[in-house]
mmCIF file of C-alpha atoms and ligand atoms in Angstrom:
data_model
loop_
_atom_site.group_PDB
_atom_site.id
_atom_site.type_symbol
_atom_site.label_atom_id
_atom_site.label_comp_id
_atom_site.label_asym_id
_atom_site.label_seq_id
_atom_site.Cartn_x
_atom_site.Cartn_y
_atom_site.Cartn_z
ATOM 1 C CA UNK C 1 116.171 83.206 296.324
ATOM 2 C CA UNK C 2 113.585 81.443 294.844
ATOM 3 C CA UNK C 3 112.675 78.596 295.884
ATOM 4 C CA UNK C 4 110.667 75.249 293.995
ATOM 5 C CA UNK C 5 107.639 73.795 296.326
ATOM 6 C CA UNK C 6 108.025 70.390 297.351
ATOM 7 C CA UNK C 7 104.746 68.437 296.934
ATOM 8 C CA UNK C 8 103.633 68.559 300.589
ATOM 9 C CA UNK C 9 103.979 72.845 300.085
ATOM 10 C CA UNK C 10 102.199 72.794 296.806
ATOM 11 C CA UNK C 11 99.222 71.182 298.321
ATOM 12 C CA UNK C 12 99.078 73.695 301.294
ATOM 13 C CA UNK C 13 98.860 76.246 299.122
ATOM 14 C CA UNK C 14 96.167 75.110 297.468
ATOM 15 C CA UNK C 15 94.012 75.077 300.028
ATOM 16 C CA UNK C 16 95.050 78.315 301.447
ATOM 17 C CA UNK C 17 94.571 79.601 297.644
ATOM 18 C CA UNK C 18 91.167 78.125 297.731
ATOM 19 C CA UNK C 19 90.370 79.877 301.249
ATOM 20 C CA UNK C 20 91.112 82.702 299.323
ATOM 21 C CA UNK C 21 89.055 82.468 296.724
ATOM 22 C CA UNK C 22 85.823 81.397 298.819
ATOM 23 C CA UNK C 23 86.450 84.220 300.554
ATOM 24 C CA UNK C 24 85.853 86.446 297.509
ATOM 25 C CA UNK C 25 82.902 83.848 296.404
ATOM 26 C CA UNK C 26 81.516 84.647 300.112
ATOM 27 C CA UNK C 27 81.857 88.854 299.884
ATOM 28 C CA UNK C 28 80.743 89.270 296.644
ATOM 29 C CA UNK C 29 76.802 89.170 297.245
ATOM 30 C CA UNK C 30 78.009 91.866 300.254
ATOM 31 C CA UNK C 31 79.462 94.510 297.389
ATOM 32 C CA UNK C 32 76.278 96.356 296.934
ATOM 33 C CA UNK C 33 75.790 100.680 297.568
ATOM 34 C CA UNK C 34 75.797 101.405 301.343
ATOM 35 C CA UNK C 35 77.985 98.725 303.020
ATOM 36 C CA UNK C 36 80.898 100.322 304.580
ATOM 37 C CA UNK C 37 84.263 98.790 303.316
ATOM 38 C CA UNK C 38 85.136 97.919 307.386
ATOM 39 C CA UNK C 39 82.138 95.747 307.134
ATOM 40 C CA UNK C 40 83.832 93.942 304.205
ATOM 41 C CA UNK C 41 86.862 93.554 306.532
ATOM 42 C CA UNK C 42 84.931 91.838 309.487
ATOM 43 C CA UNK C 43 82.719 89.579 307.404
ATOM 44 C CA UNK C 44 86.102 88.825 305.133
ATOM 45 C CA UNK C 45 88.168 88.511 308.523
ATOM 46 C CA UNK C 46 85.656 86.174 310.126
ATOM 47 C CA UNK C 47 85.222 83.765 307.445
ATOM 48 C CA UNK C 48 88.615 83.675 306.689
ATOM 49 C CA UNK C 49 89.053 82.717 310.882
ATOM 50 C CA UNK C 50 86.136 79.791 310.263
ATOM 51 C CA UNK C 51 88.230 77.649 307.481
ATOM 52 C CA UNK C 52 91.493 77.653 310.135
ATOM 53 C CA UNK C 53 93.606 80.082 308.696
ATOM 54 C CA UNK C 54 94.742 83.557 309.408
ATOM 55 C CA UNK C 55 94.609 87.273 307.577
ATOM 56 C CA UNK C 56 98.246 87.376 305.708
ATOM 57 C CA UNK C 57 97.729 91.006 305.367
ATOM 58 C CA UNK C 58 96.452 91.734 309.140
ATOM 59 C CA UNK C 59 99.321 93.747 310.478
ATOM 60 C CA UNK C 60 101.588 93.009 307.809
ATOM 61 C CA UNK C 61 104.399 95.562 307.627
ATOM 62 C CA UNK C 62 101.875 97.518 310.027
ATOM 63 C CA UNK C 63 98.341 97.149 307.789
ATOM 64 C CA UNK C 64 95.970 97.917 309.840
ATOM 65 C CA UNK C 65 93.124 95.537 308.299
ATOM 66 C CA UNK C 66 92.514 91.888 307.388
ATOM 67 C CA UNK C 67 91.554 93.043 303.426
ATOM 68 C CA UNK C 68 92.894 95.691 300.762
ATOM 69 C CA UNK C 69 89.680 97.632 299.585
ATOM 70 C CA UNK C 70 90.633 100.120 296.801
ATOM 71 C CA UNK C 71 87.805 101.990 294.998
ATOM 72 C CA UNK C 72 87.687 104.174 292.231
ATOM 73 C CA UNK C 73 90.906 105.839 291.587
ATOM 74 C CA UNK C 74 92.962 103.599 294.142
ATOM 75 C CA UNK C 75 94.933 101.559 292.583
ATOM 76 C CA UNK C 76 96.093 99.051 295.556
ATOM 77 C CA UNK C 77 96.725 98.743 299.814
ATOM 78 C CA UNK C 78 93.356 101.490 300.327
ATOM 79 C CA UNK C 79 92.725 100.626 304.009
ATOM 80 C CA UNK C 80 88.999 99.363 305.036
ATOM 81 C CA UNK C 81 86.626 102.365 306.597
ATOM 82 C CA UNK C 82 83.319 103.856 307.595
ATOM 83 C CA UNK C 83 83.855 104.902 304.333
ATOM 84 C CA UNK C 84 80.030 103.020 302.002
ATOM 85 C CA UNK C 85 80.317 101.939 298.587
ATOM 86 C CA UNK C 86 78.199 104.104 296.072
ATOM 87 C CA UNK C 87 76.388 102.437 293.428
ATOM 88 C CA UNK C 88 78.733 103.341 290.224
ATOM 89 C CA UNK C 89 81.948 102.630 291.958
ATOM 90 C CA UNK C 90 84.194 100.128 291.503
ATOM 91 C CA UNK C 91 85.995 98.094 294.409
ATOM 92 C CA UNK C 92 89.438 96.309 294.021
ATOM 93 C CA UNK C 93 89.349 93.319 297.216
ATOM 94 C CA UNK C 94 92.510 91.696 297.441
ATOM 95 C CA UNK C 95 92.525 88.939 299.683
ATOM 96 C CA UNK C 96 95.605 86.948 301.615
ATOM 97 C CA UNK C 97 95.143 83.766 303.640
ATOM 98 C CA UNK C 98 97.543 81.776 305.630
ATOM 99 C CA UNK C 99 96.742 78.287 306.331
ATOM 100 C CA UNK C 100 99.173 75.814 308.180
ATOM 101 C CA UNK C 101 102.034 78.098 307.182
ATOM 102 C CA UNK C 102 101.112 78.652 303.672
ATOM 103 C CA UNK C 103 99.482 81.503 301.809
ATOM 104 C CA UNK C 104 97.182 82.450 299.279
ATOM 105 C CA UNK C 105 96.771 85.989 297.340
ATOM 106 C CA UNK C 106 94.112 87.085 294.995
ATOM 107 C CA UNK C 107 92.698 90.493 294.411
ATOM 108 C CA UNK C 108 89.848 91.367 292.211
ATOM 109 C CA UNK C 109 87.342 93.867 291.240
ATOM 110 C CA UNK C 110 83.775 94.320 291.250
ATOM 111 C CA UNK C 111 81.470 96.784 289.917
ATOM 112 C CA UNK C 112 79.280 98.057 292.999
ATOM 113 C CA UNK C 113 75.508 98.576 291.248
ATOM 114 C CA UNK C 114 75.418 99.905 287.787
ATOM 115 C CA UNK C 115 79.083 100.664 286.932
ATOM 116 C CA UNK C 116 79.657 103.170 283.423
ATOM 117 C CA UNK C 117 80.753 101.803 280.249
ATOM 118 C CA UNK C 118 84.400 102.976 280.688
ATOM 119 C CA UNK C 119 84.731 101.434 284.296
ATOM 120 C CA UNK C 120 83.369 98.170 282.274
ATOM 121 C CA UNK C 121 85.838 98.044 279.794
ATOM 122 C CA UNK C 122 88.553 99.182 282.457
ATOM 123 C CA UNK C 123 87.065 95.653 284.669
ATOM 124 C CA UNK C 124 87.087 93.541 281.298
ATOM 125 C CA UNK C 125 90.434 94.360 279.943
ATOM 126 C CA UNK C 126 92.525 94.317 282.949
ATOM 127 C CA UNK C 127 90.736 90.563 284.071
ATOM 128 C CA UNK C 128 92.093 89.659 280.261
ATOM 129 C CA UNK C 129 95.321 91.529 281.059
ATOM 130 C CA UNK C 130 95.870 88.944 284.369
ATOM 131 C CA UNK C 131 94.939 86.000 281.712
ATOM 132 C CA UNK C 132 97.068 86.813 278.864
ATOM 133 C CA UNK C 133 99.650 86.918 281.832
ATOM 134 C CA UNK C 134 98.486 83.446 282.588
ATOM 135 C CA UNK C 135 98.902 82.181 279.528
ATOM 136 C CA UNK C 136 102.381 83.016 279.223
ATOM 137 C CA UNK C 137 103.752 80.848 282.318
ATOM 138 C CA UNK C 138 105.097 77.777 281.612
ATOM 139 C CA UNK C 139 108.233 75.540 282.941
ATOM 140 C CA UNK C 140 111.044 76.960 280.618
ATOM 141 C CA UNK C 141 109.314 80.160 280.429
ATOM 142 C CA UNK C 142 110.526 83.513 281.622
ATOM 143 C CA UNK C 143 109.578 86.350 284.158
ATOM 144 C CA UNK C 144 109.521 88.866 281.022
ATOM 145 C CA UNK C 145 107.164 86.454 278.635
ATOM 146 C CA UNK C 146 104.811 87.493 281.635
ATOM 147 C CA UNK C 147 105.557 91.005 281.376
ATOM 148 C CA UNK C 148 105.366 91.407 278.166
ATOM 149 C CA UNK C 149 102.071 89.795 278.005
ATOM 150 C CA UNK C 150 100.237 91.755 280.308
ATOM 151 C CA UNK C 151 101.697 95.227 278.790
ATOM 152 C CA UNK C 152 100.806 94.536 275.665
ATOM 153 C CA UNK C 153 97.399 93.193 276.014
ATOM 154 C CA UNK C 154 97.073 96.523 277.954
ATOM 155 C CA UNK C 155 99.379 99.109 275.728
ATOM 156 C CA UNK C 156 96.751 97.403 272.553
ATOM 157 C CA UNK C 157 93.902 98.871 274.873
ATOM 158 C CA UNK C 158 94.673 101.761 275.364
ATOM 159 C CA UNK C 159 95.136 101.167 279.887
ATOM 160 C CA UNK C 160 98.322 102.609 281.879
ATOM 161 C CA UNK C 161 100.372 99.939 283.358
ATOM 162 C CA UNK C 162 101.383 100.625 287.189
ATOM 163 C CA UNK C 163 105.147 99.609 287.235
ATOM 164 C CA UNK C 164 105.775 100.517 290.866
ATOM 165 C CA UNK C 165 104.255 97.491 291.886
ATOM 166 C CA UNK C 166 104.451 93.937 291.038
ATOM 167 C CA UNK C 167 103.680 90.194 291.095
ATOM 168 C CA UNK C 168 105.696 87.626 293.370
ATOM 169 C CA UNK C 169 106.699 84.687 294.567
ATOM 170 C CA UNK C 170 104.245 82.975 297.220
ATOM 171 C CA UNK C 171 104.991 80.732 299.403
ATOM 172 C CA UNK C 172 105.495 80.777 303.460
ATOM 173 C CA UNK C 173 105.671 84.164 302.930
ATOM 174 C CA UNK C 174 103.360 86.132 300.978
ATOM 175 C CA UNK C 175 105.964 87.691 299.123
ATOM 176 C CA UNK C 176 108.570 85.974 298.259
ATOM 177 C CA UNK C 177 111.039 86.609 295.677
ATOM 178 C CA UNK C 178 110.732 86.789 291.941
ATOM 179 C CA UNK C 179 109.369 90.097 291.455
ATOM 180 C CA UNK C 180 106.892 89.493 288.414
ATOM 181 C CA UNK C 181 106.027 93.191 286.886
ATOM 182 C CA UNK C 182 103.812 93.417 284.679
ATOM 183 C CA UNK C 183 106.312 95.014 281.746
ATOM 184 C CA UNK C 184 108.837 93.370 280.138
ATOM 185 C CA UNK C 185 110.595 91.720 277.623
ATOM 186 C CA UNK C 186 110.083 88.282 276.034
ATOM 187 C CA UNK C 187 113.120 85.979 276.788
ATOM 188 C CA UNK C 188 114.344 88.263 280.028
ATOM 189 C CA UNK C 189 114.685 87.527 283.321
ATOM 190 C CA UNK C 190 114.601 84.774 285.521
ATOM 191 C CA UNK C 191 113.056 81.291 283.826
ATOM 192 C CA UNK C 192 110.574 79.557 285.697
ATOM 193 C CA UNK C 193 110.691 76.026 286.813
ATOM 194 C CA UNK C 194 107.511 73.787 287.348
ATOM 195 C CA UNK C 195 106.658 73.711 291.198
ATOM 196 C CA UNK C 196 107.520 77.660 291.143
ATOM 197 C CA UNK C 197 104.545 79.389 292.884
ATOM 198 C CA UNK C 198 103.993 83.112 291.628
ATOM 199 C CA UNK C 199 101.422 85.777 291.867
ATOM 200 C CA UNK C 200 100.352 87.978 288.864
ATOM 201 C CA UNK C 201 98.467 90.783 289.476
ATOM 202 C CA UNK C 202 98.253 93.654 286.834
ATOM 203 C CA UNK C 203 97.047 96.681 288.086
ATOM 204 C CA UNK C 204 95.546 99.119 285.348
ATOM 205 C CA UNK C 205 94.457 102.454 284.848
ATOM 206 C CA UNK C 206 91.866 104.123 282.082
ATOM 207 C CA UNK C 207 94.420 107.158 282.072
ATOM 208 C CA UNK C 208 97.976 107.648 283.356
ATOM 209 C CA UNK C 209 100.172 105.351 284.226
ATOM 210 C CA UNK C 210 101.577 107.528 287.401
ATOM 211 C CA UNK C 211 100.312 107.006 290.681
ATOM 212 C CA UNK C 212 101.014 108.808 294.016
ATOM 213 C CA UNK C 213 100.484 107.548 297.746
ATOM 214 C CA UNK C 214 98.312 108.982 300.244
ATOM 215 C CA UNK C 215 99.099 110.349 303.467
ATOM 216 C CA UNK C 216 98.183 107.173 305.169
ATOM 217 C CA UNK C 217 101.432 105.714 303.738
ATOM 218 C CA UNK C 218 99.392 103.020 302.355
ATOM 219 C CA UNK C 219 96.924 103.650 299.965
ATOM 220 C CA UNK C 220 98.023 104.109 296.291
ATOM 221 C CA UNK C 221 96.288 106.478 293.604
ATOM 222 C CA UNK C 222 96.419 106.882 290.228
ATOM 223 C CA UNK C 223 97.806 110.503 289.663
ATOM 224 C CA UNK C 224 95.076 111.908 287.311
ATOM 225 C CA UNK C 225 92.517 110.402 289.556
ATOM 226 C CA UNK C 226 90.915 108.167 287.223
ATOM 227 C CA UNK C 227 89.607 104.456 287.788
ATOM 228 C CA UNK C 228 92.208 101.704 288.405
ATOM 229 C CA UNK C 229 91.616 97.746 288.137
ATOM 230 C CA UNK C 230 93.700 94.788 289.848
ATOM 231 C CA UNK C 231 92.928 91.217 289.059
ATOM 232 C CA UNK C 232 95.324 88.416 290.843
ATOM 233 C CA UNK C 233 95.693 85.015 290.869
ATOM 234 C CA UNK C 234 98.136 82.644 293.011
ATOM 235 C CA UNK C 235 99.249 80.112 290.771
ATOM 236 C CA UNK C 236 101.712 77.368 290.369
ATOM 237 C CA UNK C 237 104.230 76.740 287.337
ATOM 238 C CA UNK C 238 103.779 73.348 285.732
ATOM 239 C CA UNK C 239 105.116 71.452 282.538
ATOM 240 C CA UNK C 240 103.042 73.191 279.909
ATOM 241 C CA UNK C 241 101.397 75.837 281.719
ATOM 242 C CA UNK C 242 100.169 76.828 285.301
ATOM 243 C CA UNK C 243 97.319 75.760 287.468
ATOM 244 C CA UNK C 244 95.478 78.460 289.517
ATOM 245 C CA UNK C 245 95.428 78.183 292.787
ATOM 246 C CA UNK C 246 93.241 81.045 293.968
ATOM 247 C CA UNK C 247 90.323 79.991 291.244
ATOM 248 C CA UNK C 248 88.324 76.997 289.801
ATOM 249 C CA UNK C 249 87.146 76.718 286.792
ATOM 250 C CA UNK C 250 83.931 78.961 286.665
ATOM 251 C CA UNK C 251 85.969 82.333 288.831
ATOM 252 C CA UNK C 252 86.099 84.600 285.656
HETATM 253 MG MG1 LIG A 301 100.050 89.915 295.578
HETATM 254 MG MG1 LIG A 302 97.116 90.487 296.596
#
């Protein structure tokens, strides 16, 4: 079912969407070469503690960690380790807050020192992928317009599209239904409605589309090992467009 946030809902998300995204603001200046990924996990599980609201993803289904950190060639759910970034990587955080009941989901990746020109235009193009997505939500509007949006900014540039996993509904719980993919077709599926609150998160690859799963039953890679992006807001369906929850004005 999906359901349409009352006011009082809509406003707790916000601020468990903006949790979420000072969380990222406070990591980033951490994503340099030699800090281990479970460091990410404390400092992000700490801070997230300090604004009075909990890790959605700590033990969720069984996840063992507070964040998602997914470099290189893992494309989503890569578990936090002793494992230390390398300058020339690239890091995929995605980030899930719960505040008063509500949550907040944004993931998004960062270059970790000097990054090659492919794994730049990989970064670029899937953060326009997750806009062009954006762009296409609207009251009246429908799952597929979203879809469609996403695939063919990233079909036009040449990325794979991961269709195993998908968008969603957020509310109080982090996934809620509708699925949002990020394929489609333009009028298909189900319309949205202002007060809707979704998640789009496009998850791209510089080669294949295929991905496998590790042995750790979490942690997805792309099958040809190449690089993989994910950029994700949490935003909320209104008259002519959406407003981000997860963002402000200046987080592109
Ligand atoms: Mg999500
Ligand atoms: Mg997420």
């Amino acid at each position: 079912m999906i359901s349409i946030k009352t006011d009082r809902e809509i406003e707790l998300l916000k601020q468990a969407g903006h949790i979420v995204y000072l969380t990222h603001k406070y990591l980033e200046p951490y994503i340099k070469p030699g800090i281990t990924t479970k460091q990410l996990d404390k400092l992000a599980h700490d801070f997230i503690i300090s604004q009075n609201a909990t890790c959605s993803f700590l033990n969720y289904e069984g996840f063992p960690a507070s964040i998602c950190t997914s470099i290189n060639e893992e494309v989503v759910h890569g578990i936090p380790s002793n494992r230390k970034l390398k300058n020339g990587d690239i890091i995929s955080i995605d980030i899930g807050a719960c505040y008063e009941g509500y949550h907040g989901d944004s993931a998004w990746s960062y270059p970790v020192g000097k990054i090659s020109e492919e794994k730049k235009y990989l970064l670029e193009h899937t953060k326009k992928a997750l806009y062009e997505g954006l762009k296409a939500v609207k009251a009246g509007a429908r799952i597929g317009d979203i879809g469609y949006a996403v695939e063919s900014y990233a079909k036009k540039h040449h990325l794979g599209v991961v269709e195993e996993l998908v968008g969603h509904g957020v509310g109080s719980s982090i996934h809620e239904d509708p699925e949002v993919p990020n394929y489609g077709q333009k009028n298909t599926g189900h319309i949205l409605k202002e007060n809707m609150v979704i998640a789009i998160e496009p998850m791209l690859n510089l080669g294949t589309a295929n991905v496998l799963m590790l042995d750790d039953d979490w942690t997805i890679i792309t099958e040809d090992n190449k690089p993989s992006a994910h950029f994700e807001h949490t935003v909320v369906v209104t008259k002519d467009g959406c407003k981000i929850l997860t963002g402000d004005d200046n987080f592109e």
